[in-house]
mmCIF file of C-alpha atoms in Angstrom:
data_model
loop_
_atom_site.group_PDB
_atom_site.id
_atom_site.type_symbol
_atom_site.label_atom_id
_atom_site.label_comp_id
_atom_site.label_asym_id
_atom_site.label_seq_id
_atom_site.Cartn_x
_atom_site.Cartn_y
_atom_site.Cartn_z
ATOM 1 C CA MET Y 840 -104.318 -131.788 26.402
ATOM 2 C CA ASP Y 841 -101.566 -129.361 27.331
ATOM 3 C CA SER Y 842 -100.768 -131.616 30.536
ATOM 4 C CA HIS Y 843 -100.773 -134.911 28.237
ATOM 5 C CA ASN Y 844 -98.382 -133.207 25.785
ATOM 6 C CA LYS Y 845 -96.017 -131.865 28.269
ATOM 7 C CA HIS Y 846 -95.859 -135.210 30.045
ATOM 8 C CA TRP Y 847 -95.134 -137.505 27.042
ATOM 9 C CA MET Y 848 -92.559 -134.872 25.728
ATOM 10 C CA VAL Y 849 -90.696 -134.426 28.834
ATOM 11 C CA THR Y 850 -90.536 -138.090 29.464
ATOM 12 C CA LEU Y 851 -89.369 -138.798 26.155
ATOM 13 C CA GLN Y 852 -86.394 -136.215 26.528
ATOM 14 C CA GLU Y 853 -85.689 -137.603 30.035
ATOM 15 C CA VAL Y 854 -85.245 -141.119 28.561
ATOM 16 C CA PHE Y 855 -83.728 -140.043 25.117
ATOM 17 C CA TYR Y 856 -80.541 -137.907 26.226
ATOM 18 C CA PRO Y 857 -79.163 -140.151 28.959
ATOM 19 C CA ILE Y 858 -79.414 -143.030 26.222
ATOM 20 C CA LEU Y 859 -77.986 -141.020 23.448
ATOM 21 C CA ALA Y 860 -75.058 -139.989 25.639
ATOM 22 C CA ALA Y 861 -74.317 -143.660 26.887
ATOM 23 C CA VAL Y 862 -74.527 -144.703 23.130
ATOM 24 C CA GLY Y 863 -72.794 -141.903 21.484
ATOM 25 C CA ILE Y 864 -69.638 -141.164 23.822
ATOM 26 C CA PRO Y 865 -68.331 -144.906 23.825
ATOM 27 C CA SER Y 866 -68.903 -145.322 20.107
ATOM 28 C CA ASN Y 867 -67.091 -142.181 19.279
ATOM 29 C CA THR Y 868 -64.265 -143.237 21.558
ATOM 30 C CA ILE Y 869 -64.128 -146.598 19.638
ATOM 31 C CA THR Y 870 -64.225 -144.953 16.423
ATOM 32 C CA SER Y 871 -61.039 -142.931 17.041
ATOM 33 C CA LEU Y 872 -59.348 -145.817 18.494
ATOM 34 C CA ILE Y 873 -60.273 -148.051 15.443
ATOM 35 C CA ILE Y 874 -59.080 -145.258 13.017
ATOM 36 C CA TRP Y 875 -55.864 -144.239 14.957
ATOM 37 C CA ARG Y 876 -54.658 -147.569 15.155
ATOM 38 C CA ARG Y 877 -55.767 -149.637 12.301
ATOM 39 C CA LYS Y 878 -55.857 -149.215 8.297
ATOM 40 C CA CYS Y 879 -59.501 -148.681 7.354
ATOM 41 C CA MET Y 880 -58.504 -148.275 3.575
ATOM 42 C CA ILE Y 881 -59.177 -144.412 3.798
ATOM 43 C CA SER Y 882 -56.662 -141.662 3.389
ATOM 44 C CA VAL Y 883 -54.440 -140.242 6.061
ATOM 45 C CA SER Y 884 -56.158 -136.934 5.719
ATOM 46 C CA SER Y 885 -59.554 -138.396 5.940
ATOM 47 C CA SER Y 886 -58.533 -140.372 9.204
ATOM 48 C CA PHE Y 887 -57.421 -137.334 10.736
ATOM 49 C CA TYR Y 888 -60.904 -135.392 10.106
ATOM 50 C CA LEU Y 889 -62.886 -138.716 11.262
ATOM 51 C CA MET Y 890 -60.957 -138.646 14.487
ATOM 52 C CA ALA Y 891 -61.346 -134.866 15.132
ATOM 53 C CA ILE Y 892 -65.064 -135.178 14.293
ATOM 54 C CA SER Y 893 -65.319 -137.970 16.962
ATOM 55 C CA VAL Y 894 -63.664 -135.783 19.460
ATOM 56 C CA ALA Y 895 -65.671 -132.839 18.795
ATOM 57 C CA ASP Y 896 -68.992 -134.928 18.792
ATOM 58 C CA ASN Y 897 -67.922 -136.151 22.300
ATOM 59 C CA LEU Y 898 -67.655 -132.694 23.319
ATOM 60 C CA THR Y 899 -70.836 -131.980 22.055
ATOM 61 C CA LEU Y 900 -72.409 -135.034 23.779
ATOM 62 C CA ILE Y 901 -70.845 -133.986 27.071
ATOM 63 C CA SER Y 902 -71.531 -130.429 27.148
ATOM 64 C CA ILE Y 903 -74.909 -130.300 25.737
ATOM 65 C CA VAL Y 904 -76.531 -133.833 26.305
ATOM 66 C CA VAL Y 905 -75.112 -134.598 29.615
ATOM 67 C CA LEU Y 906 -74.128 -131.326 31.480
ATOM 68 C CA GLU Y 907 -77.174 -129.462 30.056
ATOM 69 C CA LEU Y 908 -80.028 -131.239 28.808
ATOM 70 C CA SER Y 909 -79.860 -134.733 30.912
ATOM 71 C CA LEU Y 910 -79.364 -132.491 34.084
ATOM 72 C CA LYS Y 911 -82.362 -130.241 33.057
ATOM 73 C CA TYR Y 912 -84.629 -132.922 32.995
ATOM 74 C CA HIS Y 913 -83.358 -134.621 36.331
ATOM 75 C CA GLN Y 914 -82.564 -131.651 38.511
ATOM 76 C CA GLN Y 915 -84.704 -128.666 39.532
ATOM 77 C CA GLU Y 916 -81.717 -126.402 39.660
ATOM 78 C CA PRO Y 917 -78.637 -127.643 37.463
ATOM 79 C CA PHE Y 918 -75.367 -126.074 38.335
ATOM 80 C CA TRP Y 919 -75.307 -124.181 35.256
ATOM 81 C CA SER Y 920 -78.550 -122.206 36.256
ATOM 82 C CA HIS Y 921 -76.092 -120.320 38.466
ATOM 83 C CA GLU Y 922 -73.231 -117.981 37.854
ATOM 84 C CA PRO Y 923 -70.713 -118.006 36.333
ATOM 85 C CA TRP Y 924 -71.726 -121.258 34.533
ATOM 86 C CA CYS Y 925 -74.810 -119.688 33.156
ATOM 87 C CA ASN Y 926 -72.678 -117.481 30.934
ATOM 88 C CA LEU Y 927 -70.053 -120.054 30.236
ATOM 89 C CA ARG Y 928 -72.402 -122.744 29.314
ATOM 90 C CA GLU Y 929 -73.380 -121.164 25.950
ATOM 91 C CA VAL Y 930 -69.622 -120.769 24.895
ATOM 92 C CA PHE Y 931 -68.600 -124.244 25.706
ATOM 93 C CA ASN Y 932 -72.062 -125.512 24.066
ATOM 94 C CA TYR Y 933 -71.815 -123.561 20.848
ATOM 95 C CA GLY Y 934 -68.088 -123.901 20.564
ATOM 96 C CA ALA Y 935 -68.379 -127.931 20.534
ATOM 97 C CA TYR Y 936 -71.151 -127.871 18.267
ATOM 98 C CA ASN Y 937 -69.675 -125.380 15.881
ATOM 99 C CA ALA Y 938 -66.504 -127.430 15.877
ATOM 100 C CA SER Y 939 -68.422 -130.589 15.155
ATOM 101 C CA THR Y 940 -70.423 -128.890 12.377
ATOM 102 C CA TRP Y 941 -67.460 -127.316 10.421
ATOM 103 C CA LEU Y 942 -65.247 -130.361 10.654
ATOM 104 C CA VAL Y 943 -67.973 -131.984 8.578
ATOM 105 C CA VAL Y 944 -67.973 -128.992 6.347
ATOM 106 C CA LEU Y 945 -64.023 -129.024 5.799
ATOM 107 C CA PHE Y 946 -63.980 -132.769 5.464
ATOM 108 C CA THR Y 947 -66.420 -132.270 2.509
ATOM 109 C CA VAL Y 948 -64.222 -129.414 1.114
ATOM 110 C CA GLU Y 949 -61.054 -131.590 1.370
ATOM 111 C CA ARG Y 950 -62.508 -134.773 -0.128
ATOM 112 C CA TYR Y 951 -64.088 -132.426 -3.164
ATOM 113 C CA ILE Y 952 -60.499 -131.272 -3.772
ATOM 114 C CA SER Y 953 -58.766 -134.456 -3.143
ATOM 115 C CA ILE Y 954 -60.669 -135.925 -6.442
ATOM 116 C CA GLN Y 955 -59.627 -132.971 -8.564
ATOM 117 C CA THR Y 956 -56.396 -132.607 -10.605
ATOM 118 C CA TRP Y 957 -55.663 -129.134 -9.277
ATOM 119 C CA LYS Y 958 -52.337 -128.404 -8.158
ATOM 120 C CA ILE Y 959 -53.085 -127.323 -4.819
ATOM 121 C CA ARG Y 960 -54.532 -130.895 -3.856
ATOM 122 C CA ARG Y 961 -51.235 -132.007 -2.586
ATOM 123 C CA THR Y 962 -50.911 -128.949 -0.296
ATOM 124 C CA ILE Y 963 -54.487 -128.828 0.977
ATOM 125 C CA CYS Y 964 -54.812 -132.581 1.521
ATOM 126 C CA SER Y 965 -51.674 -133.085 3.247
ATOM 127 C CA PRO Y 966 -51.484 -134.433 6.792
ATOM 128 C CA ARG Y 967 -49.902 -131.363 8.169
ATOM 129 C CA CYS Y 968 -52.346 -129.239 6.493
ATOM 130 C CA VAL Y 969 -55.293 -131.007 7.758
ATOM 131 C CA VAL Y 970 -54.013 -130.850 11.295
ATOM 132 C CA TRP Y 971 -53.317 -127.225 11.293
ATOM 133 C CA THR Y 972 -57.022 -126.910 9.906
ATOM 134 C CA ILE Y 973 -58.534 -128.910 12.789
ATOM 135 C CA VAL Y 974 -56.620 -126.832 15.343
ATOM 136 C CA ILE Y 975 -57.814 -123.655 13.717
ATOM 137 C CA VAL Y 976 -61.621 -124.944 13.738
ATOM 138 C CA PHE Y 977 -61.421 -125.745 17.252
ATOM 139 C CA ILE Y 978 -60.107 -122.557 18.351
ATOM 140 C CA PHE Y 979 -62.270 -120.392 16.153
ATOM 141 C CA SER Y 980 -65.315 -122.324 16.907
ATOM 142 C CA HIS Y 981 -64.847 -121.327 20.656
ATOM 143 C CA LEU Y 982 -63.715 -117.810 19.811
ATOM 144 C CA SER Y 983 -66.851 -117.321 17.928
ATOM 145 C CA ALA Y 984 -68.890 -118.365 20.724
ATOM 146 C CA ILE Y 985 -67.297 -115.886 23.281
ATOM 147 C CA PRO Y 986 -70.168 -113.295 22.567
ATOM 148 C CA PHE Y 987 -72.770 -115.633 24.041
ATOM 149 C CA TYR Y 988 -71.161 -115.261 27.516
ATOM 150 C CA ARG Y 989 -72.865 -111.616 27.746
ATOM 151 C CA SER Y 990 -76.332 -113.132 26.625
ATOM 152 C CA ASN Y 991 -77.342 -114.990 29.589
ATOM 153 C CA ALA Y 992 -78.234 -114.045 33.200
ATOM 154 C CA SER Y 993 -78.821 -116.122 36.324
ATOM 155 C CA VAL Y 994 -82.430 -114.986 37.712
ATOM 156 C CA GLN Y 995 -84.596 -116.170 40.558
ATOM 157 C CA GLU Y 996 -88.176 -117.033 39.406
ATOM 158 C CA ASN Y 997 -90.792 -118.767 41.516
ATOM 159 C CA ASN Y 998 -88.099 -119.624 44.184
ATOM 160 C CA HIS Y 999 -86.027 -121.184 41.452
ATOM 161 C CA THR Y 1000 -82.813 -120.303 39.758
ATOM 162 C CA LEU Y 1001 -83.023 -120.124 35.863
ATOM 163 C CA CYS Y 1002 -80.623 -119.171 33.324
ATOM 164 C CA ILE Y 1003 -82.049 -117.223 30.628
ATOM 165 C CA TYR Y 1004 -81.396 -114.542 28.150
ATOM 166 C CA LYS Y 1005 -80.693 -111.209 29.994
ATOM 167 C CA PRO Y 1006 -84.186 -109.451 30.251
ATOM 168 C CA GLU Y 1007 -82.175 -105.825 29.846
ATOM 169 C CA ALA Y 1008 -80.346 -107.136 26.787
ATOM 170 C CA PRO Y 1009 -81.106 -105.259 23.750
ATOM 171 C CA THR Y 1010 -83.396 -107.195 21.308
ATOM 172 C CA GLN Y 1011 -81.010 -106.263 18.363
ATOM 173 C CA PHE Y 1012 -78.162 -107.850 20.282
ATOM 174 C CA ILE Y 1013 -80.007 -111.141 21.013
ATOM 175 C CA HIS Y 1014 -81.321 -111.235 17.355
ATOM 176 C CA THR Y 1015 -77.862 -110.775 15.966
ATOM 177 C CA LEU Y 1016 -76.372 -113.567 18.077
ATOM 178 C CA VAL Y 1017 -79.254 -115.988 17.169
ATOM 179 C CA TRP Y 1018 -78.864 -114.897 13.198
ATOM 180 C CA PHE Y 1019 -74.949 -115.337 13.627
ATOM 181 C CA GLN Y 1020 -75.410 -118.673 15.126
ATOM 182 C CA THR Y 1021 -77.978 -119.761 12.699
ATOM 183 C CA LEU Y 1022 -75.719 -118.687 9.592
ATOM 184 C CA GLN Y 1023 -72.660 -120.283 11.176
ATOM 185 C CA ALA Y 1024 -74.095 -123.467 12.262
ATOM 186 C CA TYR Y 1025 -76.830 -124.334 9.698
ATOM 187 C CA VAL Y 1026 -77.223 -122.053 6.733
ATOM 188 C CA LEU Y 1027 -73.444 -121.888 5.462
ATOM 189 C CA PRO Y 1028 -72.667 -125.634 6.281
ATOM 190 C CA PHE Y 1029 -75.836 -126.690 4.385
ATOM 191 C CA VAL Y 1030 -75.152 -124.461 1.458
ATOM 192 C CA VAL Y 1031 -71.224 -125.797 1.147
ATOM 193 C CA ILE Y 1032 -72.132 -129.453 1.849
ATOM 194 C CA LEU Y 1033 -75.195 -129.469 -0.667
ATOM 195 C CA THR Y 1034 -73.088 -127.643 -3.154
ATOM 196 C CA LEU Y 1035 -69.836 -129.790 -2.966
ATOM 197 C CA ASN Y 1036 -71.664 -133.008 -2.737
ATOM 198 C CA GLY Y 1037 -73.604 -132.165 -5.877
ATOM 199 C CA LEU Y 1038 -70.421 -131.228 -7.703
ATOM 200 C CA THR Y 1039 -68.685 -134.343 -6.613
ATOM 201 C CA LEU Y 1040 -71.406 -136.775 -7.521
ATOM 202 C CA ARG Y 1041 -71.840 -134.992 -10.825
ATOM 203 C CA LEU Y 1042 -67.922 -135.219 -11.392
ATOM 204 C CA ILE Y 1043 -68.002 -138.908 -10.702
ATOM 205 C CA SER Y 1044 -71.056 -139.366 -12.999
ATOM 206 C CA LEU Y 1045 -69.461 -137.586 -16.003
ATOM 207 C CA THR Y 1046 -66.121 -139.321 -15.357
ATOM 208 C CA ASN Y 1047 -67.679 -142.794 -15.288
ATOM 209 C CA ARG Y 1048 -69.283 -141.803 -18.764
ATOM 210 C CA VAL Y 1049 -66.067 -141.060 -20.309
ATOM 211 C CA GLN Y 1050 -64.180 -144.033 -21.986
ATOM 212 C CA ILE Y 1051 -60.532 -144.486 -21.139
ATOM 213 C CA SER Y 1052 -58.649 -143.961 -24.172
ATOM 214 C CA ALA Y 1053 -54.967 -144.562 -24.861
ATOM 215 C CA ASP Y 1054 -53.955 -140.985 -23.987
ATOM 216 C CA PRO Y 1055 -51.749 -141.041 -20.815
ATOM 217 C CA SER Y 1056 -53.176 -137.603 -19.881
ATOM 218 C CA ASN Y 1057 -56.623 -138.746 -20.146
ATOM 219 C CA THR Y 1058 -55.968 -141.942 -17.938
ATOM 220 C CA HIS Y 1059 -54.281 -139.809 -15.352
ATOM 221 C CA LYS Y 1060 -57.232 -137.583 -14.900
ATOM 222 C CA ILE Y 1061 -59.502 -140.375 -14.504
ATOM 223 C CA ARG Y 1062 -57.586 -142.896 -12.449
ATOM 224 C CA PRO Y 1063 -57.923 -141.458 -9.241
ATOM 225 C CA LEU Y 1064 -61.848 -141.520 -9.208
ATOM 226 C CA LEU Y 1065 -61.441 -145.390 -9.935
ATOM 227 C CA ARG Y 1066 -59.315 -146.123 -6.873
ATOM 228 C CA PRO Y 1067 -60.879 -148.090 -4.399
ATOM 229 C CA ARG Y 1068 -59.629 -145.810 -1.560
ATOM 230 C CA THR Y 1069 -61.269 -142.938 -3.378
ATOM 231 C CA ARG Y 1070 -64.499 -144.487 -3.912
ATOM 232 C CA LYS Y 1071 -64.722 -145.522 -0.144
ATOM 233 C CA SER Y 1072 -63.879 -141.856 0.900
ATOM 234 C CA VAL Y 1073 -66.290 -140.358 -1.448
ATOM 235 C CA LEU Y 1074 -69.235 -142.715 -0.278
ATOM 236 C CA LEU Y 1075 -68.364 -141.949 3.510
ATOM 237 C CA LEU Y 1076 -68.139 -138.272 2.740
ATOM 238 C CA VAL Y 1077 -71.841 -138.342 1.185
ATOM 239 C CA THR Y 1078 -73.332 -140.656 3.956
ATOM 240 C CA VAL Y 1079 -71.757 -138.396 6.808
ATOM 241 C CA SER Y 1080 -72.430 -135.054 5.297
ATOM 242 C CA MET Y 1081 -75.987 -135.789 4.071
ATOM 243 C CA THR Y 1082 -76.983 -137.316 7.248
ATOM 244 C CA PHE Y 1083 -75.658 -134.352 9.025
ATOM 245 C CA VAL Y 1084 -77.995 -132.193 6.734
ATOM 246 C CA ILE Y 1085 -81.023 -134.245 6.993
ATOM 247 C CA LEU Y 1086 -81.090 -134.525 10.832
ATOM 248 C CA SER Y 1087 -80.260 -130.926 11.394
ATOM 249 C CA ILE Y 1088 -82.489 -129.288 8.917
ATOM 250 C CA THR Y 1089 -85.737 -129.515 11.483
ATOM 251 C CA ARG Y 1090 -83.823 -127.648 14.264
ATOM 252 C CA ALA Y 1091 -82.519 -124.987 11.812
ATOM 253 C CA ILE Y 1092 -85.993 -124.032 10.690
ATOM 254 C CA THR Y 1093 -87.634 -123.986 14.012
ATOM 255 C CA GLN Y 1094 -84.933 -122.294 15.746
ATOM 256 C CA ILE Y 1095 -85.091 -119.324 13.391
ATOM 257 C CA ILE Y 1096 -88.854 -119.123 13.959
ATOM 258 C CA LEU Y 1097 -88.785 -119.501 17.733
ATOM 259 C CA ARG Y 1098 -85.718 -117.225 18.516
ATOM 260 C CA THR Y 1099 -86.875 -114.315 16.138
ATOM 261 C CA THR Y 1100 -90.491 -114.137 15.510
ATOM 262 C CA LYS Y 1101 -91.705 -115.205 18.820
ATOM 263 C CA MET Y 1102 -88.653 -115.369 21.127
ATOM 264 C CA TYR Y 1103 -90.170 -113.139 23.892
ATOM 265 C CA THR Y 1104 -93.834 -114.163 23.570
ATOM 266 C CA LEU Y 1105 -93.952 -118.005 23.291
ATOM 267 C CA ASP Y 1106 -93.862 -120.310 26.150
ATOM 268 C CA ARG Y 1107 -91.376 -123.022 25.403
ATOM 269 C CA ASN Y 1108 -93.096 -125.126 27.985
ATOM 270 C CA ASP Y 1109 -96.545 -124.828 26.249
ATOM 271 C CA TYR Y 1110 -96.982 -128.032 24.372
ATOM 272 C CA ASN Y 1111 -100.365 -127.067 22.860
ATOM 273 C CA SER Y 1112 -98.204 -125.182 20.516
ATOM 274 C CA GLU Y 1113 -97.023 -127.648 17.869
ATOM 275 C CA ILE Y 1114 -93.881 -125.580 16.926
ATOM 276 C CA ASN Y 1115 -92.603 -126.411 20.385
ATOM 277 C CA ILE Y 1116 -93.158 -130.149 19.848
ATOM 278 C CA VAL Y 1117 -91.582 -129.974 16.560
ATOM 279 C CA ALA Y 1118 -88.295 -127.750 17.912
ATOM 280 C CA ASP Y 1119 -87.769 -130.437 20.627
ATOM 281 C CA ILE Y 1120 -87.838 -133.284 18.208
ATOM 282 C CA GLY Y 1121 -85.591 -131.341 15.987
ATOM 283 C CA THR Y 1122 -83.129 -130.886 18.562
ATOM 284 C CA MET Y 1123 -83.205 -134.614 19.394
ATOM 285 C CA LEU Y 1124 -82.577 -135.452 15.862
ATOM 286 C CA CYS Y 1125 -79.904 -132.724 15.442
ATOM 287 C CA LEU Y 1126 -77.987 -133.978 18.438
ATOM 288 C CA SER Y 1127 -78.193 -137.580 17.223
ATOM 289 C CA ASN Y 1128 -75.653 -136.428 14.605
ATOM 290 C CA ALA Y 1129 -73.028 -136.476 17.512
ATOM 291 C CA ALA Y 1130 -73.620 -140.267 18.222
ATOM 292 C CA ILE Y 1131 -74.223 -142.116 15.047
ATOM 293 C CA ASN Y 1132 -71.102 -141.638 13.005
ATOM 294 C CA MET Y 1133 -69.481 -145.078 14.164
ATOM 295 C CA TYR Y 1134 -72.836 -146.822 12.904
ATOM 296 C CA LEU Y 1135 -72.637 -144.981 9.581
ATOM 297 C CA TYR Y 1136 -68.979 -146.094 9.181
ATOM 298 C CA VAL Y 1137 -70.006 -149.732 9.836
ATOM 299 C CA CYS Y 1138 -72.848 -149.784 7.390
ATOM 300 C CA THR Y 1139 -70.886 -148.196 4.542
ATOM 301 C CA GLN Y 1140 -67.205 -149.092 5.082
ATOM 302 C CA SER Y 1141 -66.330 -153.019 4.835
ATOM 303 C CA ARG Y 1142 -62.859 -152.727 6.355
ATOM 304 C CA PHE Y 1143 -64.044 -150.611 9.220
ATOM 305 C CA ARG Y 1144 -66.570 -153.148 9.710
ATOM 306 C CA GLN Y 1145 -64.124 -155.940 9.907
ATOM 307 C CA GLU Y 1146 -62.068 -153.974 12.238
ATOM 308 C CA PHE Y 1147 -64.863 -153.159 14.567
ATOM 309 C CA LEU Y 1148 -65.714 -156.845 14.559
ATOM 310 C CA ALA Y 1149 -62.182 -157.772 15.333
ATOM 311 C CA CYS Y 1150 -62.167 -155.279 18.425
ATOM 312 C CA LEU Y 1151 -65.527 -156.651 19.830
ATOM 313 C CA LYS Y 1152 -63.943 -160.235 19.629
ATOM 314 C CA GLN Y 1153 -60.829 -158.985 21.477
ATOM 315 C CA VAL Y 1154 -62.828 -157.304 24.034
ATOM 316 C CA THR Y 1155 -65.102 -160.394 24.517
ATOM 317 C CA PHE Y 1156 -62.227 -162.736 24.703
ATOM 318 C CA TYR Y 1157 -60.561 -160.552 27.242
ATOM 319 C CA CYS Y 1158 -63.582 -160.178 29.423
ATOM 320 C CA LYS Y 1159 -64.103 -164.157 29.247
ATOM 321 C CA ASN Y 1160 -60.531 -164.541 30.482
ATOM 322 C CA THR Y 1161 -60.937 -162.147 33.282
ATOM 323 C CA CYS Y 1162 -63.881 -163.667 34.453
ATOM 324 C CA ARG Y 1163 -62.305 -167.113 34.530
ATOM 325 C CA GLU Y 1164 -59.499 -165.661 36.492
#
């Protein structure tokens, strides 16, 4: 039974991760180009966040999906099983993933502030502030991953070189890293996203019930929520952020269980244990976040869909002319 479970899980991941990278990297690149070069009826600040998320998602796909997981299932000894890549791997992996996660969180915060009448809205939602925020997120995401440089070691086992947690590393140190990453990448983002999405939808619901009176001040407060651009941004925000939560929740729960309660006793290659199967499926779902944003935009944004189809027509026309020549 173990052999059967292991075979289909390994085969599934051998096929899934290369396909995920082949689909996700081009789609993220196309998304950035469309948002950068064309007007998709979204605010400038939202455009910057969406382009930054696409870049961070591509870094996640390249560092985790391509260089780590795809090589793991297609090579006996990937290059990152040796020093110094064994230590640097986690820094780049967690740095890219954390940047992708917190850009979604800050996009949620920025959109919530944008529909408020607070005076700080013009400052927080300005293009200059958004650009600096994005730069700071990328820097601190990688800085916060530096402690993982000391967590791994390259060891020889059964004539193979493996990259694992340092056997001599204190258990408390490893647990601290695990909980820090779990809080940073899952718990805090989930709390912020769910809270602000709930407040945003509640605010829109309450505003839609209010009848616009002749009072100019009342009209001023309600009108921003009724603008088409604002409605599109809110729809995009809820779609992207809630999809992130739904696809990440399984990995968040299983990682807490695996890396704390049974971190040193459970064989991750033992697929008789259901937690291992669920954990690997959770990882696949979680990493799918980095590849599907373009398809979410196509489904929810009519203007983006039009621009995407226009780009496809241009590419098709160019290919036909090239082939004729």
